[in-house]
Amino acid sequence: AWDHQYQQISPGTFYGRFLHTQNDMLGVYRNRWERAIHYRGAPLGVVMFAVTLTQTSEARWMGQRVGVDDMCVGRCGVEAEYLSAPLWDSVVLTIPEVELARQIVDITHDDPETLLHTHGVVHLTPQLATQVRQAALNYIDTAVRSVATPDAPSPLPQMAKSTVELMAQVLVSAQPQRHVKPSLNRSRQWVHKAEEFCGQNLNQPLRIGQLCRELGVSERTLRDAFYKQTDTSPLAYLKTQRLNHVYHELRDGDPGEVLIKQIAYASGFSHLGHFCRDYKQLFGEAPSET
């Protein structure tokens, strides 16, 4: 099980593609997002690795900037968050923690716990990043071809074993940073506190002065925190979150019982015309079309 939460951040109709193949040793996902997405989730029982194929700008994993040759690592059972570029094409690999630990021990002959606690951005050389990308894409291509020939001997088990060995070697050789900068942790804390307060007071309008007073923080500090973490202002980001909340309410609700006006007012939007304009700008459709 893996709890995922997604919110669309950049405006326009969302387009994307998704492909997933899985066995006991390895999961490989091919993702393409054509809008900026804010993701949160905690992989259970597995360690997650994400490498970029294409992105239009720097992304952020746990508040850390992610370049095209960087790898995002998600620790087993620990929530992580990712703010993607407006276009992000990627491969994500998941490996059972016990299997990854076994491979690390085979390489280092040492306790694997320190490396298993990696939770952040790992900087790879261009050559190593290319090697990881190619291994993941070759695995997906082979899995797709195997569907057409289900009775033929499959190379996937051996390929999965080789890919897991590669990822263990990458983690060992990359020597990931053990700690995130304190300033990034503080920024994430302010953003999370603001999100929590606004979520608990969903029907109240967003006002920067009131938000700062409730959190006990200066406006400058809060703005700096949001720009470090999200590249946008507190009110713009929090409004986008509320629009996503309305979107999910409309999408998941009973069409015969859902009243757009009531959901909008309950989500802090007091001016229905402005709400409808902002909603359509973000999602590329009117609330009545969701």
Coordinates of C-alpha atoms in Angstrom, one line a residue:
A1 CA 0.0 0.0 0.0
W2 CA 1.1 3.5 -0.8
D3 CA -0.9 6.6 0.2
H4 CA -0.7 9.2 -2.6
Q5 CA -2.1 12.7 -2.6
Y6 CA -1.9 14.9 -5.7
Q7 CA -2.8 18.6 -6.2
Q8 CA -2.5 20.5 -9.4
I9 CA -0.4 23.7 -9.1
S10 CA 0.0 25.2 -12.6
P11 CA -3.0 26.3 -14.7
G12 CA -4.6 24.4 -17.6
T13 CA -6.2 21.1 -18.3
F14 CA -4.0 18.3 -16.9
Y15 CA -2.5 15.8 -19.4
G16 CA -0.4 12.9 -18.3
R17 CA 0.6 9.3 -18.9
F18 CA 1.3 6.4 -16.5
L19 CA 2.7 2.9 -16.9
H20 CA 3.5 0.5 -14.0
T21 CA 5.0 -3.0 -13.9
Q22 CA 5.7 -4.9 -10.7
N23 CA 7.1 -8.1 -9.3
D24 CA 8.2 -9.2 -5.8
M25 CA 11.7 -7.6 -6.1
L26 CA 11.0 -4.4 -8.1
G27 CA 8.3 -1.9 -9.1
V28 CA 8.9 0.4 -12.0
Y29 CA 6.6 3.4 -12.9
R30 CA 6.8 5.6 -16.0
N31 CA 5.1 9.0 -15.2
R32 CA 4.6 12.0 -17.4
W33 CA 2.9 15.1 -15.9
E34 CA 2.2 18.1 -18.2
R35 CA 1.2 20.4 -15.3
A36 CA 3.0 21.2 -12.1
I37 CA 1.8 18.8 -9.4
H38 CA 2.3 18.9 -5.6
Y39 CA 2.6 15.3 -4.4
R40 CA 2.7 13.8 -0.9
G41 CA 3.0 10.2 0.0
A42 CA 4.8 7.6 2.2
P43 CA 5.9 4.4 0.6
L44 CA 5.2 1.4 2.9
G45 CA 7.6 -1.5 2.9
V46 CA 9.7 -0.1 0.0
V47 CA 12.3 2.5 -0.7
M48 CA 11.5 4.8 -3.6
F49 CA 13.9 6.2 -6.2
A50 CA 12.8 8.8 -8.8
V51 CA 14.9 9.9 -11.8
T52 CA 14.0 12.6 -14.3
L53 CA 13.9 12.0 -18.0
T54 CA 12.7 15.5 -18.9
Q55 CA 11.7 18.6 -16.9
T56 CA 11.2 22.2 -17.9
S57 CA 12.6 23.7 -14.7
E58 CA 14.0 22.7 -11.3
A59 CA 11.7 20.8 -9.1
R60 CA 11.7 20.4 -5.3
W61 CA 11.8 17.2 -3.2
M62 CA 11.4 17.8 0.5
G63 CA 12.2 21.5 -0.2
Q64 CA 15.5 20.6 -1.9
R65 CA 16.1 21.7 -5.5
V66 CA 16.1 18.8 -8.0
G67 CA 18.2 19.1 -11.2
V68 CA 17.8 16.8 -14.2
D69 CA 20.6 14.4 -13.0
D70 CA 19.5 14.3 -9.4
M71 CA 17.7 11.4 -7.8
C72 CA 14.9 11.7 -5.3
V73 CA 15.0 9.0 -2.6
G74 CA 12.0 8.3 -0.3
R75 CA 12.6 6.4 2.9
C76 CA 10.3 3.5 3.7
G77 CA 7.2 4.6 5.8
V78 CA 8.2 8.3 5.9
E79 CA 6.1 11.0 4.2
A80 CA 7.7 12.9 1.5
E81 CA 6.6 15.7 -0.8
Y82 CA 7.5 16.7 -4.3
L83 CA 6.7 19.9 -6.3
S84 CA 7.2 19.1 -9.9
A85 CA 8.1 21.3 -12.9
P86 CA 5.2 22.2 -15.3
L87 CA 6.5 19.3 -17.4
W88 CA 8.0 16.2 -15.7
D89 CA 8.7 12.9 -17.4
S90 CA 10.3 10.4 -15.1
V91 CA 10.8 6.8 -14.0
V92 CA 10.2 5.8 -10.4
L93 CA 11.5 2.6 -8.9
T94 CA 10.4 0.9 -5.7
I95 CA 12.5 -1.8 -4.0
P96 CA 11.5 -3.7 -0.8
E97 CA 13.5 -2.4 2.1
V98 CA 14.6 -5.9 3.1
E99 CA 15.9 -6.6 -0.4
L100 CA 17.7 -3.3 -0.7
A101 CA 19.3 -3.8 2.8
R102 CA 20.6 -7.2 1.7
Q103 CA 22.2 -5.8 -1.4
I104 CA 23.8 -2.9 0.5
V105 CA 25.3 -5.4 3.0
D106 CA 26.7 -7.5 0.1
I107 CA 28.5 -4.4 -1.2
T108 CA 29.7 -2.7 2.0
H109 CA 29.8 -5.6 4.5
D110 CA 28.5 -3.1 6.9
D111 CA 25.2 -2.1 8.7
P112 CA 22.8 -0.8 6.0
E113 CA 20.7 1.4 8.4
T114 CA 22.4 4.7 7.6
L115 CA 21.8 4.4 3.9
L116 CA 18.3 3.0 4.3
H117 CA 17.5 6.3 6.2
T118 CA 18.3 8.4 3.1
H119 CA 15.4 10.7 2.5
G120 CA 16.1 13.5 0.2
V121 CA 18.0 14.5 -3.0
V122 CA 21.0 12.4 -4.1
H123 CA 23.3 14.1 -6.6
L124 CA 24.4 11.7 -9.4
T125 CA 27.0 12.2 -12.1
P126 CA 25.5 12.5 -15.6
Q127 CA 26.9 9.1 -16.5
L128 CA 25.3 7.4 -13.4
A129 CA 22.0 9.1 -14.0
T130 CA 22.0 7.9 -17.6
Q131 CA 22.7 4.4 -16.4
V132 CA 19.8 4.4 -14.0
R133 CA 17.4 5.8 -16.6
Q134 CA 18.5 3.3 -19.2
A135 CA 18.1 0.4 -16.8
A136 CA 14.6 1.5 -15.9
L137 CA 13.5 2.1 -19.5
N138 CA 14.9 -1.2 -20.7
Y139 CA 13.0 -2.9 -18.0
I140 CA 9.7 -1.2 -18.9
D141 CA 10.2 -1.9 -22.6
T142 CA 10.9 -5.6 -21.9
A143 CA 7.8 -5.8 -19.7
V144 CA 5.6 -4.3 -22.4
R145 CA 7.0 -6.8 -25.0
S146 CA 6.5 -9.7 -22.7
V147 CA 2.7 -9.0 -22.6
A148 CA 2.6 -9.9 -26.3
T149 CA 4.5 -13.2 -25.7
P150 CA 3.2 -14.5 -22.4
D151 CA 4.4 -18.1 -23.1
A152 CA 8.0 -17.1 -23.9
P153 CA 10.8 -17.3 -21.3
S154 CA 10.9 -13.9 -19.5
P155 CA 14.2 -12.1 -18.8
L156 CA 12.4 -9.9 -16.3
P157 CA 13.4 -11.7 -13.1
Q158 CA 17.1 -11.4 -14.0
M159 CA 16.7 -7.8 -15.1
A160 CA 14.9 -7.0 -11.8
K161 CA 17.8 -8.5 -9.9
S162 CA 20.3 -6.5 -11.9
T163 CA 18.4 -3.3 -11.4
V164 CA 18.1 -3.7 -7.7
E165 CA 21.9 -4.4 -7.5
L166 CA 22.4 -1.2 -9.6
M167 CA 20.3 0.9 -7.3
A168 CA 22.1 -0.4 -4.2
Q169 CA 25.4 0.4 -5.8
V170 CA 24.2 3.9 -6.8
L171 CA 23.1 4.6 -3.2
V172 CA 26.4 3.4 -1.8
S173 CA 28.6 5.3 -4.3
A174 CA 26.6 8.5 -4.3
Q175 CA 27.2 9.0 -0.5
P176 CA 24.0 11.0 0.0
Q177 CA 23.8 13.8 2.5
R178 CA 22.5 12.7 5.9
H179 CA 20.8 15.9 6.8
V180 CA 18.7 18.6 5.2
K181 CA 19.8 22.2 5.9
P182 CA 18.1 23.6 9.0
S183 CA 16.8 26.6 7.1
L184 CA 14.9 24.2 4.7
N185 CA 13.5 22.3 7.6
R186 CA 12.3 25.5 9.2
S187 CA 10.7 26.7 5.9
R188 CA 8.9 23.4 5.6
Q189 CA 7.6 23.7 9.1
W190 CA 6.1 27.2 8.5
V191 CA 4.5 26.0 5.2
H192 CA 3.0 23.0 7.0
K193 CA 1.7 25.1 9.9
A194 CA 0.1 27.5 7.4
E195 CA -1.5 24.6 5.6
E196 CA -2.8 23.1 8.8
F197 CA -4.3 26.4 10.0
C198 CA -6.0 27.0 6.7
G199 CA -7.3 23.4 6.6
Q200 CA -8.8 23.8 10.1
N201 CA -10.4 27.1 9.1
L202 CA -11.4 26.1 5.6
N203 CA -14.5 28.4 5.5
Q204 CA -12.6 31.5 6.4
P205 CA -11.1 33.8 3.8
L206 CA -7.4 33.9 3.3
R207 CA -5.7 36.9 4.7
I208 CA -2.0 37.2 5.1
G209 CA -2.1 39.4 8.2
Q210 CA -4.4 37.1 10.1
L211 CA -2.4 34.1 9.1
C212 CA 0.8 35.6 10.4
R213 CA -0.8 36.6 13.7
E214 CA -2.2 33.1 14.2
L215 CA 1.1 31.5 13.5
G216 CA 3.2 34.0 15.4
V217 CA 5.5 34.7 12.4
S218 CA 6.4 37.8 10.5
E219 CA 5.0 38.3 7.0
R220 CA 8.5 38.4 5.5
T221 CA 9.5 35.1 7.2
L222 CA 6.4 33.4 6.0
R223 CA 6.8 34.7 2.4
D224 CA 10.4 33.6 2.3
A225 CA 9.4 30.1 3.5
F226 CA 6.8 29.7 0.8
Y227 CA 9.0 31.0 -1.9
K228 CA 11.8 28.5 -0.8
Q229 CA 9.4 25.6 -0.7
T230 CA 6.8 26.4 -3.5
D231 CA 8.2 29.2 -5.6
T232 CA 5.1 31.3 -5.0
S233 CA 3.4 33.4 -2.4
P234 CA 1.5 32.1 0.7
L235 CA -1.9 33.3 -0.5
A236 CA -1.5 32.1 -4.1
Y237 CA -0.4 28.6 -2.9
L238 CA -3.0 28.3 -0.3
K239 CA -5.7 29.4 -2.7
T240 CA -4.6 26.7 -5.1
Q241 CA -4.8 24.1 -2.4
R242 CA -8.4 25.2 -1.6
L243 CA -9.3 25.0 -5.3
N244 CA -7.9 21.5 -5.4
H245 CA -10.1 20.7 -2.3
V246 CA -13.2 21.8 -4.2
Y247 CA -12.1 19.9 -7.3
H248 CA -11.9 16.6 -5.3
E249 CA -15.2 17.3 -3.6
L250 CA -16.9 17.8 -6.9
R251 CA -15.2 14.9 -8.6
D252 CA -15.9 12.4 -5.8
G253 CA -19.3 13.7 -4.7
D254 CA -22.8 12.5 -5.8
P255 CA -23.7 14.6 -8.9
G256 CA -27.3 14.6 -7.8
E257 CA -26.5 16.1 -4.4
V258 CA -23.4 18.3 -5.0
L259 CA -24.1 22.0 -4.9
I260 CA -21.2 24.0 -6.2
K261 CA -22.1 27.2 -4.4
Q262 CA -22.2 25.4 -1.0
I263 CA -18.9 23.7 -1.5
A264 CA -17.3 27.0 -2.7
Y265 CA -18.6 28.9 0.3
A266 CA -17.5 26.1 2.7
S267 CA -14.0 26.3 1.2
G268 CA -13.6 30.0 1.9
F269 CA -14.6 31.4 -1.5
S270 CA -17.1 34.2 -0.8
H271 CA -17.3 35.6 -4.4
L272 CA -18.7 32.9 -6.7
G273 CA -17.7 34.7 -9.9
H274 CA -14.1 35.0 -8.8
F275 CA -14.1 31.4 -7.7
C276 CA -15.5 30.1 -11.0
R277 CA -12.9 32.2 -12.9
D278 CA -10.0 30.9 -10.8
Y279 CA -11.2 27.3 -10.9
K280 CA -11.4 27.3 -14.7
Q281 CA -8.0 29.0 -15.0
L282 CA -6.4 26.3 -12.9
F283 CA -8.2 23.1 -14.2
G284 CA -9.2 24.1 -17.7
E285 CA -12.9 23.4 -17.0
A286 CA -15.8 25.0 -15.2
P287 CA -16.8 23.6 -11.8
S288 CA -20.0 22.3 -13.4
E289 CA -17.9 20.3 -15.9
T290 CA -15.9 18.4 -13.2

